[in-house]
Amino acid sequence: MYRVTREITFCYGHRLLYYEGKCRHLHGHNGRAVLTLEAEELDRQGMVMDFARIKQVVQTWIDKNLDHRMLLHKDDPVLPELRRQGEPVFVMEVNPTAENIARLIYDYAAAQGFPVSEVRLWETESCYATYAR
Ligand SMILES: [Zn+2]
């Protein structure tokens, strides 16, 4: 099995519903998404996938949808106020935990036809969550 991995950094804010710790308040992270793609066979160029293509597709989407935005649960009561003030938000069906953000990026990459095997989302220097098939 061949694997290639690309890192994409972005900044995001969030807060967690149904949670008692510090993360129940609005705050931000310098996140690092680490995407791994895998293939049994290499393509004609001898690659699983061109690193530049991963960047072009996934980083472009992250820059547009997640970077410098508040990632919030759809039921978060702060949403209407942030929208009223024109703050950039990204609304999720689920709590915006590192686990769910990893899944979000995984699903996007998979939907683009990428042979993604896992996405690891580093929320801090010492904590990450992984979603893998
Ligand atoms: Zn957090």
PDB file of C-alpha atoms and ligand atoms in Angstrom:
ATOM      1  CA  MET A   1       0.000   0.000   0.000  1.00  0.00           C
ATOM      2  CA  TYR A   2       1.234   3.470  -0.879  1.00  0.00           C
ATOM      3  CA  ARG A   3       0.353   6.496   1.178  1.00  0.00           C
ATOM      4  CA  VAL A   4       0.873  10.215   0.750  1.00  0.00           C
ATOM      5  CA  THR A   5       0.243  12.815   3.403  1.00  0.00           C
ATOM      6  CA  ARG A   6      -0.273  16.537   3.150  1.00  0.00           C
ATOM      7  CA  GLU A   7      -0.717  19.080   5.920  1.00  0.00           C
ATOM      8  CA  ILE A   8      -2.989  22.083   5.660  1.00  0.00           C
ATOM      9  CA  THR A   9      -3.026  24.728   8.350  1.00  0.00           C
ATOM     10  CA  PHE A  10      -5.900  27.063   9.070  1.00  0.00           C
ATOM     11  CA  CYS A  11      -7.331  29.160  11.865  1.00  0.00           C
ATOM     12  CA  TYR A  12     -10.804  28.585  13.213  1.00  0.00           C
ATOM     13  CA  GLY A  13     -13.002  29.501  16.092  1.00  0.00           C
ATOM     14  CA  HIS A  14     -15.646  27.388  17.751  1.00  0.00           C
ATOM     15  CA  ARG A  15     -17.389  26.511  20.946  1.00  0.00           C
ATOM     16  CA  LEU A  16     -18.986  23.296  22.101  1.00  0.00           C
ATOM     17  CA  LEU A  17     -22.574  22.799  23.143  1.00  0.00           C
ATOM     18  CA  TYR A  18     -23.524  20.352  25.909  1.00  0.00           C
ATOM     19  CA  TYR A  19     -20.067  20.765  27.390  1.00  0.00           C
ATOM     20  CA  GLU A  20     -18.964  22.055  30.784  1.00  0.00           C
ATOM     21  CA  GLY A  21     -15.253  22.830  30.234  1.00  0.00           C
ATOM     22  CA  LYS A  22     -13.467  25.874  28.833  1.00  0.00           C
ATOM     23  CA  CYS A  23     -14.461  25.000  25.280  1.00  0.00           C
ATOM     24  CA  ARG A  24     -18.059  25.979  25.943  1.00  0.00           C
ATOM     25  CA  HIS A  25     -16.951  29.579  25.346  1.00  0.00           C
ATOM     26  CA  LEU A  26     -16.047  31.072  21.982  1.00  0.00           C
ATOM     27  CA  HIS A  27     -12.328  30.643  21.341  1.00  0.00           C
ATOM     28  CA  GLY A  28      -9.962  29.850  18.511  1.00  0.00           C
ATOM     29  CA  HIS A  29      -7.301  27.406  17.356  1.00  0.00           C
ATOM     30  CA  ASN A  30      -4.450  27.268  14.903  1.00  0.00           C
ATOM     31  CA  GLY A  31      -5.569  23.979  13.405  1.00  0.00           C
ATOM     32  CA  ARG A  32      -3.550  21.576  11.310  1.00  0.00           C
ATOM     33  CA  ALA A  33      -5.337  19.086   9.097  1.00  0.00           C
ATOM     34  CA  VAL A  34      -3.203  16.133   8.054  1.00  0.00           C
ATOM     35  CA  LEU A  35      -4.725  14.232   5.138  1.00  0.00           C
ATOM     36  CA  THR A  36      -3.498  10.794   4.166  1.00  0.00           C
ATOM     37  CA  LEU A  37      -4.408   9.235   0.829  1.00  0.00           C
ATOM     38  CA  GLU A  38      -3.625   5.665  -0.089  1.00  0.00           C
ATOM     39  CA  ALA A  39      -3.611   3.400  -3.113  1.00  0.00           C
ATOM     40  CA  GLU A  40      -2.604  -0.159  -3.917  1.00  0.00           C
ATOM     41  CA  GLU A  41      -1.291   0.949  -7.291  1.00  0.00           C
ATOM     42  CA  LEU A  42       0.374   4.143  -8.422  1.00  0.00           C
ATOM     43  CA  ASP A  43      -0.904   6.134 -11.367  1.00  0.00           C
ATOM     44  CA  ARG A  44       0.947   6.594 -14.643  1.00  0.00           C
ATOM     45  CA  GLN A  45       3.028   9.347 -13.068  1.00  0.00           C
ATOM     46  CA  GLY A  46       4.082   7.067 -10.217  1.00  0.00           C
ATOM     47  CA  MET A  47       1.931   8.833  -7.650  1.00  0.00           C
ATOM     48  CA  VAL A  48      -0.965   8.147  -5.306  1.00  0.00           C
ATOM     49  CA  MET A  49      -1.955  11.746  -5.945  1.00  0.00           C
ATOM     50  CA  ASP A  50      -0.036  14.872  -6.787  1.00  0.00           C
ATOM     51  CA  PHE A  51       0.584  16.906  -3.618  1.00  0.00           C
ATOM     52  CA  ALA A  52      -0.220  20.023  -5.614  1.00  0.00           C
ATOM     53  CA  ARG A  53      -3.655  18.659  -6.477  1.00  0.00           C
ATOM     54  CA  ILE A  54      -4.451  17.928  -2.828  1.00  0.00           C
ATOM     55  CA  LYS A  55      -3.518  21.488  -2.025  1.00  0.00           C
ATOM     56  CA  GLN A  56      -5.435  22.901  -4.947  1.00  0.00           C
ATOM     57  CA  VAL A  57      -8.670  21.125  -4.062  1.00  0.00           C
ATOM     58  CA  VAL A  58      -8.708  20.636  -0.291  1.00  0.00           C
ATOM     59  CA  GLN A  59      -6.820  23.710   0.830  1.00  0.00           C
ATOM     60  CA  THR A  60      -8.904  25.882  -1.459  1.00  0.00           C
ATOM     61  CA  TRP A  61     -12.065  24.506   0.137  1.00  0.00           C
ATOM     62  CA  ILE A  62     -10.713  24.904   3.668  1.00  0.00           C
ATOM     63  CA  ASP A  63      -9.572  28.463   2.951  1.00  0.00           C
ATOM     64  CA  LYS A  64     -12.985  29.359   1.624  1.00  0.00           C
ATOM     65  CA  ASN A  65     -15.176  27.554   4.157  1.00  0.00           C
ATOM     66  CA  LEU A  66     -13.307  27.066   7.430  1.00  0.00           C
ATOM     67  CA  ASP A  67     -10.335  29.414   7.660  1.00  0.00           C
ATOM     68  CA  HIS A  68     -10.910  32.394   9.966  1.00  0.00           C
ATOM     69  CA  ARG A  69     -14.508  31.369  10.580  1.00  0.00           C
ATOM     70  CA  MET A  70     -16.516  30.384  13.606  1.00  0.00           C
ATOM     71  CA  LEU A  71     -17.481  26.726  13.315  1.00  0.00           C
ATOM     72  CA  LEU A  72     -20.713  26.314  15.222  1.00  0.00           C
ATOM     73  CA  HIS A  73     -23.428  23.763  15.889  1.00  0.00           C
ATOM     74  CA  LYS A  74     -26.628  24.617  14.039  1.00  0.00           C
ATOM     75  CA  ASP A  75     -28.463  24.945  17.358  1.00  0.00           C
ATOM     76  CA  ASP A  76     -25.898  27.285  18.901  1.00  0.00           C
ATOM     77  CA  PRO A  77     -27.862  30.239  20.275  1.00  0.00           C
ATOM     78  CA  VAL A  78     -25.070  32.698  19.364  1.00  0.00           C
ATOM     79  CA  LEU A  79     -25.541  32.026  15.637  1.00  0.00           C
ATOM     80  CA  PRO A  80     -28.263  34.624  14.955  1.00  0.00           C
ATOM     81  CA  GLU A  81     -26.223  37.357  16.644  1.00  0.00           C
ATOM     82  CA  LEU A  82     -23.009  36.511  14.778  1.00  0.00           C
ATOM     83  CA  ARG A  83     -24.925  36.458  11.508  1.00  0.00           C
ATOM     84  CA  ARG A  84     -26.558  39.789  12.337  1.00  0.00           C
ATOM     85  CA  GLN A  85     -23.097  41.275  12.822  1.00  0.00           C
ATOM     86  CA  GLY A  86     -21.843  39.796   9.566  1.00  0.00           C
ATOM     87  CA  GLU A  87     -19.350  37.500  11.266  1.00  0.00           C
ATOM     88  CA  PRO A  88     -18.202  34.575   9.084  1.00  0.00           C
ATOM     89  CA  VAL A  89     -19.579  31.284  10.353  1.00  0.00           C
ATOM     90  CA  PHE A  90     -19.613  27.677   9.191  1.00  0.00           C
ATOM     91  CA  VAL A  91     -22.636  25.816  10.496  1.00  0.00           C
ATOM     92  CA  MET A  92     -22.403  22.130  11.356  1.00  0.00           C
ATOM     93  CA  GLU A  93     -25.091  19.547  12.041  1.00  0.00           C
ATOM     94  CA  VAL A  94     -22.947  18.250  14.872  1.00  0.00           C
ATOM     95  CA  ASN A  95     -20.804  19.771  17.610  1.00  0.00           C
ATOM     96  CA  PRO A  96     -17.642  21.346  16.088  1.00  0.00           C
ATOM     97  CA  THR A  97     -15.209  19.085  17.924  1.00  0.00           C
ATOM     98  CA  ALA A  98     -11.837  18.104  16.490  1.00  0.00           C
ATOM     99  CA  GLU A  99     -13.359  14.688  15.733  1.00  0.00           C
ATOM    100  CA  ASN A 100     -16.199  16.174  13.710  1.00  0.00           C
ATOM    101  CA  ILE A 101     -13.963  18.667  11.894  1.00  0.00           C
ATOM    102  CA  ALA A 102     -11.671  15.781  10.906  1.00  0.00           C
ATOM    103  CA  ARG A 103     -14.736  13.915   9.597  1.00  0.00           C
ATOM    104  CA  LEU A 104     -15.918  17.005   7.721  1.00  0.00           C
ATOM    105  CA  ILE A 105     -12.617  17.352   5.869  1.00  0.00           C
ATOM    106  CA  TYR A 106     -12.479  13.603   5.237  1.00  0.00           C
ATOM    107  CA  ASP A 107     -15.962  13.611   3.725  1.00  0.00           C
ATOM    108  CA  TYR A 108     -15.138  16.575   1.510  1.00  0.00           C
ATOM    109  CA  ALA A 109     -11.951  14.951   0.193  1.00  0.00           C
ATOM    110  CA  ALA A 110     -13.752  11.632  -0.367  1.00  0.00           C
ATOM    111  CA  ALA A 111     -16.573  13.403  -2.218  1.00  0.00           C
ATOM    112  CA  GLN A 112     -13.973  14.855  -4.596  1.00  0.00           C
ATOM    113  CA  GLY A 113     -12.926  11.315  -5.462  1.00  0.00           C
ATOM    114  CA  PHE A 114      -9.727  11.383  -3.432  1.00  0.00           C
ATOM    115  CA  PRO A 115      -8.636   7.992  -2.042  1.00  0.00           C
ATOM    116  CA  VAL A 116      -8.450   9.438   1.451  1.00  0.00           C
ATOM    117  CA  SER A 117      -7.737   6.949   4.221  1.00  0.00           C
ATOM    118  CA  GLU A 118      -7.654   9.292   7.185  1.00  0.00           C
ATOM    119  CA  VAL A 119      -7.747  12.887   8.285  1.00  0.00           C
ATOM    120  CA  ARG A 120      -6.075  13.963  11.487  1.00  0.00           C
ATOM    121  CA  LEU A 121      -7.011  17.304  12.922  1.00  0.00           C
ATOM    122  CA  TRP A 122      -4.495  18.822  15.299  1.00  0.00           C
ATOM    123  CA  GLU A 123      -6.385  21.222  17.496  1.00  0.00           C
ATOM    124  CA  THR A 124      -3.405  22.152  19.644  1.00  0.00           C
ATOM    125  CA  GLU A 125       0.275  21.182  19.732  1.00  0.00           C
ATOM    126  CA  SER A 126      -0.600  18.229  21.939  1.00  0.00           C
ATOM    127  CA  CYS A 127      -4.097  17.109  20.912  1.00  0.00           C
ATOM    128  CA  TYR A 128      -5.472  15.647  17.719  1.00  0.00           C
ATOM    129  CA  ALA A 129      -8.473  13.657  16.567  1.00  0.00           C
ATOM    130  CA  THR A 130      -8.498  11.237  13.671  1.00  0.00           C
ATOM    131  CA  TYR A 131     -11.256  10.074  11.375  1.00  0.00           C
ATOM    132  CA  ALA A 132     -10.387   7.049   9.249  1.00  0.00           C
ATOM    133  CA  ARG A 133     -12.399   4.664   7.177  1.00  0.00           C
TER     134      ARG A 133
HETATM  135 ZN    ZN B   1     -11.476  24.459  21.089  1.00  0.00          ZN
END
